[in-house]
CSV table of C-alpha atoms in Angstrom, one decimal:
chain,number,residue,atom,x,y,z
A,18,UNK,CA,112.2,120.9,110.2
A,19,UNK,CA,111.2,123.0,113.2
A,20,UNK,CA,111.8,121.2,116.6
A,21,UNK,CA,108.6,120.6,118.3
A,22,UNK,CA,110.7,120.3,122.1
A,23,UNK,CA,108.8,120.6,125.0
A,24,UNK,CA,108.3,124.5,127.0
A,25,UNK,CA,110.3,124.8,130.1
A,26,UNK,CA,106.9,124.7,131.9
A,27,UNK,CA,106.2,121.1,131.0
A,28,UNK,CA,108.3,119.4,133.7
A,29,UNK,CA,109.8,116.9,131.1
A,30,UNK,CA,108.1,113.7,133.1
A,31,UNK,CA,104.9,115.5,133.6
A,32,UNK,CA,102.9,112.4,131.2
A,33,UNK,CA,103.8,109.8,133.8
A,34,UNK,CA,100.7,107.5,133.6
A,35,UNK,CA,99.2,107.2,136.6
A,36,UNK,CA,95.4,104.5,137.0
A,37,UNK,CA,92.9,106.5,134.6
A,38,UNK,CA,95.3,108.8,133.2
A,39,UNK,CA,96.0,109.0,129.3
A,40,UNK,CA,99.5,109.3,127.9
A,41,UNK,CA,100.7,112.9,126.2
A,42,UNK,CA,100.2,113.1,123.2
A,43,UNK,CA,101.9,116.4,123.5
A,44,UNK,CA,104.8,114.4,124.1
A,45,UNK,CA,104.8,111.8,122.1
A,46,UNK,CA,105.0,114.2,119.7
A,47,UNK,CA,107.8,116.3,120.7
A,48,UNK,CA,109.7,112.4,120.9
A,49,UNK,CA,108.9,112.5,116.5
A,50,UNK,CA,109.4,115.3,115.6
A,51,UNK,CA,112.9,114.8,117.6
A,52,UNK,CA,113.8,111.7,115.6
A,53,UNK,CA,112.8,114.0,112.3
A,54,UNK,CA,115.0,116.3,113.4
A,55,UNK,CA,117.5,114.5,114.0
A,56,UNK,CA,117.9,112.5,111.2
A,57,UNK,CA,117.3,115.7,108.8
A,58,UNK,CA,120.3,117.6,110.1
A,59,UNK,CA,122.3,114.4,108.2
A,60,UNK,CA,122.5,111.1,111.1
A,61,UNK,CA,121.8,108.1,111.0
A,62,UNK,CA,119.5,105.7,112.3
A,63,UNK,CA,122.2,103.9,113.7
A,64,UNK,CA,124.2,106.8,114.5
A,65,UNK,CA,120.4,108.2,116.8
A,66,UNK,CA,120.6,107.0,119.9
A,67,UNK,CA,117.9,106.9,122.6
A,68,UNK,CA,119.7,109.8,125.0
A,69,UNK,CA,120.1,111.8,122.1
A,70,UNK,CA,116.2,111.8,121.0
A,71,UNK,CA,115.1,112.3,124.9
A,72,UNK,CA,117.4,115.3,125.4
A,73,UNK,CA,116.6,116.9,121.9
A,74,UNK,CA,112.6,116.1,122.4
A,75,UNK,CA,113.7,118.3,126.2
A,76,UNK,CA,112.3,114.6,128.1
A,77,UNK,CA,113.7,111.7,130.0
A,78,UNK,CA,114.4,108.1,128.6
A,79,UNK,CA,112.4,106.8,130.7
A,80,UNK,CA,109.9,108.9,129.0
A,81,UNK,CA,110.2,107.7,126.0
A,82,UNK,CA,110.9,103.8,127.2
A,83,UNK,CA,107.7,103.7,128.1
A,84,UNK,CA,106.5,104.4,124.9
A,85,UNK,CA,108.4,102.5,122.7
A,86,UNK,CA,110.5,98.9,124.3
A,87,UNK,CA,113.7,99.8,121.3
A,88,UNK,CA,114.4,102.3,118.9
A,89,UNK,CA,113.6,100.4,115.9
A,90,UNK,CA,109.8,100.3,117.5
A,91,UNK,CA,110.6,104.6,118.0
A,92,UNK,CA,111.6,104.8,114.4
A,93,UNK,CA,109.0,102.8,113.0
A,94,UNK,CA,106.1,105.0,114.2
A,95,UNK,CA,107.8,108.2,113.6
A,96,UNK,CA,107.8,107.5,109.6
A,97,UNK,CA,104.6,106.3,109.8
A,98,UNK,CA,103.5,109.5,112.1
A,99,UNK,CA,105.4,111.4,108.9
A,100,UNK,CA,103.9,109.9,106.3
A,101,UNK,CA,100.1,110.7,107.8
A,102,UNK,CA,96.8,108.4,107.9
A,103,UNK,CA,96.0,106.9,104.8
A,104,UNK,CA,94.6,108.7,102.1
A,105,UNK,CA,90.3,108.1,102.2
A,106,UNK,CA,89.5,107.0,98.3
A,107,UNK,CA,85.9,107.3,96.9
A,108,UNK,CA,86.0,104.1,95.1
A,109,UNK,CA,84.0,105.1,91.8
A,110,UNK,CA,86.7,104.3,89.1
A,111,UNK,CA,90.3,103.4,89.8
A,112,UNK,CA,91.2,106.5,87.7
A,113,UNK,CA,90.0,109.3,90.1
A,114,UNK,CA,91.3,106.4,93.4
A,115,UNK,CA,95.1,106.6,91.9
A,116,UNK,CA,95.5,109.8,91.4
A,117,UNK,CA,93.7,110.5,95.0
A,118,UNK,CA,96.6,107.9,96.4
A,119,UNK,CA,100.0,109.6,93.8
A,120,UNK,CA,98.8,113.6,95.1
A,121,UNK,CA,98.4,112.0,98.4
A,122,UNK,CA,103.0,111.7,98.3
A,123,UNK,CA,102.9,114.9,96.7
A,124,UNK,CA,101.9,117.0,100.0
A,125,UNK,CA,104.3,119.3,101.9
A,126,UNK,CA,103.7,115.9,104.3
A,127,UNK,CA,105.5,113.6,101.9
A,128,UNK,CA,108.1,116.2,100.7
A,129,UNK,CA,109.6,116.4,104.7
A,130,UNK,CA,109.1,112.3,104.4
A,131,UNK,CA,111.1,112.0,100.9
A,132,UNK,CA,114.2,114.5,102.5
A,133,UNK,CA,114.1,111.7,105.8
A,134,UNK,CA,113.8,109.1,103.6
A,135,UNK,CA,117.1,111.0,101.1
A,136,UNK,CA,118.8,110.5,105.1
A,137,UNK,CA,117.7,107.3,105.7
A,138,UNK,CA,119.2,105.9,102.4
A,139,UNK,CA,122.6,104.8,103.9
A,140,UNK,CA,121.0,102.4,106.3
A,141,UNK,CA,118.5,101.6,104.2
A,142,UNK,CA,121.1,100.1,102.1
A,143,UNK,CA,123.3,98.3,104.8
A,144,UNK,CA,121.3,97.5,107.9
A,145,UNK,CA,119.0,95.0,106.9
A,146,UNK,CA,116.4,95.8,110.1
A,147,UNK,CA,116.5,99.1,108.8
A,148,UNK,CA,114.6,98.1,105.4
A,149,UNK,CA,112.7,96.1,107.1
A,150,UNK,CA,111.5,98.9,109.0
A,151,UNK,CA,110.7,100.7,106.2
A,152,UNK,CA,109.0,97.9,104.3
A,153,UNK,CA,106.1,97.9,107.2
A,154,UNK,CA,105.9,101.2,107.0
A,155,UNK,CA,105.6,101.4,103.5
A,156,UNK,CA,103.5,98.2,102.9
A,157,UNK,CA,100.3,99.5,104.5
A,158,UNK,CA,100.1,102.5,101.4
A,159,UNK,CA,101.3,100.0,98.9
A,160,UNK,CA,98.5,97.1,100.0
A,161,UNK,CA,95.3,100.1,99.4
A,162,UNK,CA,97.3,101.0,95.6
A,163,UNK,CA,96.8,97.0,95.4
A,164,UNK,CA,93.3,96.8,97.0
A,165,UNK,CA,92.8,100.0,93.9
A,166,UNK,CA,94.2,97.7,90.6
A,167,UNK,CA,91.8,94.1,91.5
A,168,UNK,CA,89.1,96.1,91.8
A,169,UNK,CA,89.9,97.6,88.3
A,170,UNK,CA,90.7,94.2,87.1
A,171,UNK,CA,87.3,92.5,88.9
A,172,UNK,CA,85.5,95.7,87.6
A,173,UNK,CA,87.0,94.9,83.6
A,174,UNK,CA,89.0,99.1,84.1
A,175,UNK,CA,92.1,97.1,83.6
A,176,UNK,CA,94.1,94.4,81.8
A,177,UNK,CA,93.0,90.9,82.7
A,178,UNK,CA,96.5,90.2,82.9
A,179,UNK,CA,97.9,93.3,84.6
A,180,UNK,CA,101.7,93.3,86.7
A,181,UNK,CA,100.1,94.2,89.3
A,182,UNK,CA,103.4,94.6,91.6
A,183,UNK,CA,104.8,95.9,88.3
A,184,UNK,CA,102.2,98.4,87.9
A,185,UNK,CA,102.7,99.5,91.7
A,186,UNK,CA,106.0,100.5,90.3
A,187,UNK,CA,106.0,102.2,88.0
A,188,UNK,CA,103.3,104.8,90.0
A,189,UNK,CA,105.2,105.2,92.6
A,190,UNK,CA,109.0,105.0,91.3
A,191,UNK,CA,108.8,108.2,89.6
A,192,UNK,CA,106.4,110.0,92.3
A,193,UNK,CA,109.7,109.1,95.0
A,194,UNK,CA,112.1,110.1,92.7
A,195,UNK,CA,110.7,113.9,91.7
A,196,UNK,CA,109.9,114.0,95.6
A,197,UNK,CA,112.9,113.0,97.0
A,198,UNK,CA,115.9,114.5,94.1
A,199,UNK,CA,114.3,116.8,91.8
A,200,UNK,CA,114.9,113.6,89.6
A,201,UNK,CA,113.9,115.6,86.6
A,202,UNK,CA,113.0,119.4,86.3
A,203,UNK,CA,110.9,119.3,83.0
A,204,UNK,CA,108.6,117.5,85.0
A,205,UNK,CA,106.2,120.0,85.6
A,206,UNK,CA,104.5,119.6,89.7
A,207,UNK,CA,101.4,121.5,88.9
A,208,UNK,CA,98.6,118.4,87.7
A,209,UNK,CA,101.7,116.2,87.7
A,210,UNK,CA,98.5,113.1,89.8
A,211,UNK,CA,96.9,113.4,86.8
A,212,UNK,CA,99.6,113.2,84.1
A,213,UNK,CA,101.2,110.3,85.9
A,214,UNK,CA,98.3,108.0,86.4
A,215,UNK,CA,96.8,108.8,83.1
A,216,UNK,CA,100.9,108.5,81.1
A,217,UNK,CA,100.3,104.4,83.6
A,218,UNK,CA,97.3,103.7,82.5
A,219,UNK,CA,96.9,103.7,78.6
A,220,UNK,CA,99.0,100.4,79.5
A,221,UNK,CA,96.5,98.7,82.0
A,222,UNK,CA,93.6,99.7,80.5
A,223,UNK,CA,91.5,96.6,79.4
């Protein structure tokens, strides 16, 4: 992943907030990109330090601490930024909205995020705090998918006894596995979202 460090003609503390002065989005992006680069290079979350992030981004430690109180808060924001904004849903049909959600998990941004997540996997196994961070980042997308499924149950599109949490797993699990591991190379990337949603919905329709 290409690093987004600050250029030499920009002083590291140029973003220092004065009265009424907004903080620099460019500096924020450089810091977040530094976290991505360190994780993608294979460094564990535990091994990454604020000092290392500051050096990679070309800023001072104080610049980071003015934005984030600790490393955990920085990691949460970094992974959230990697996921990007929640997709906008049309709300016209459950199928179309689910396809939109799955397709959003298959774009270039999410492919890069999958690589970063793969670097975080050892930490997720042994570090409860990093597991909590990852869950906090993932929950808004899960809740958005839940809302689509609840709407489908209420409208009669989906069966009334549908297990929503299991449905989330059936839709998200294959997508994550393909993003991170290319788990089944025989499943084509083209129209992946449509094929997955249609396959899962066969058992969920009213």
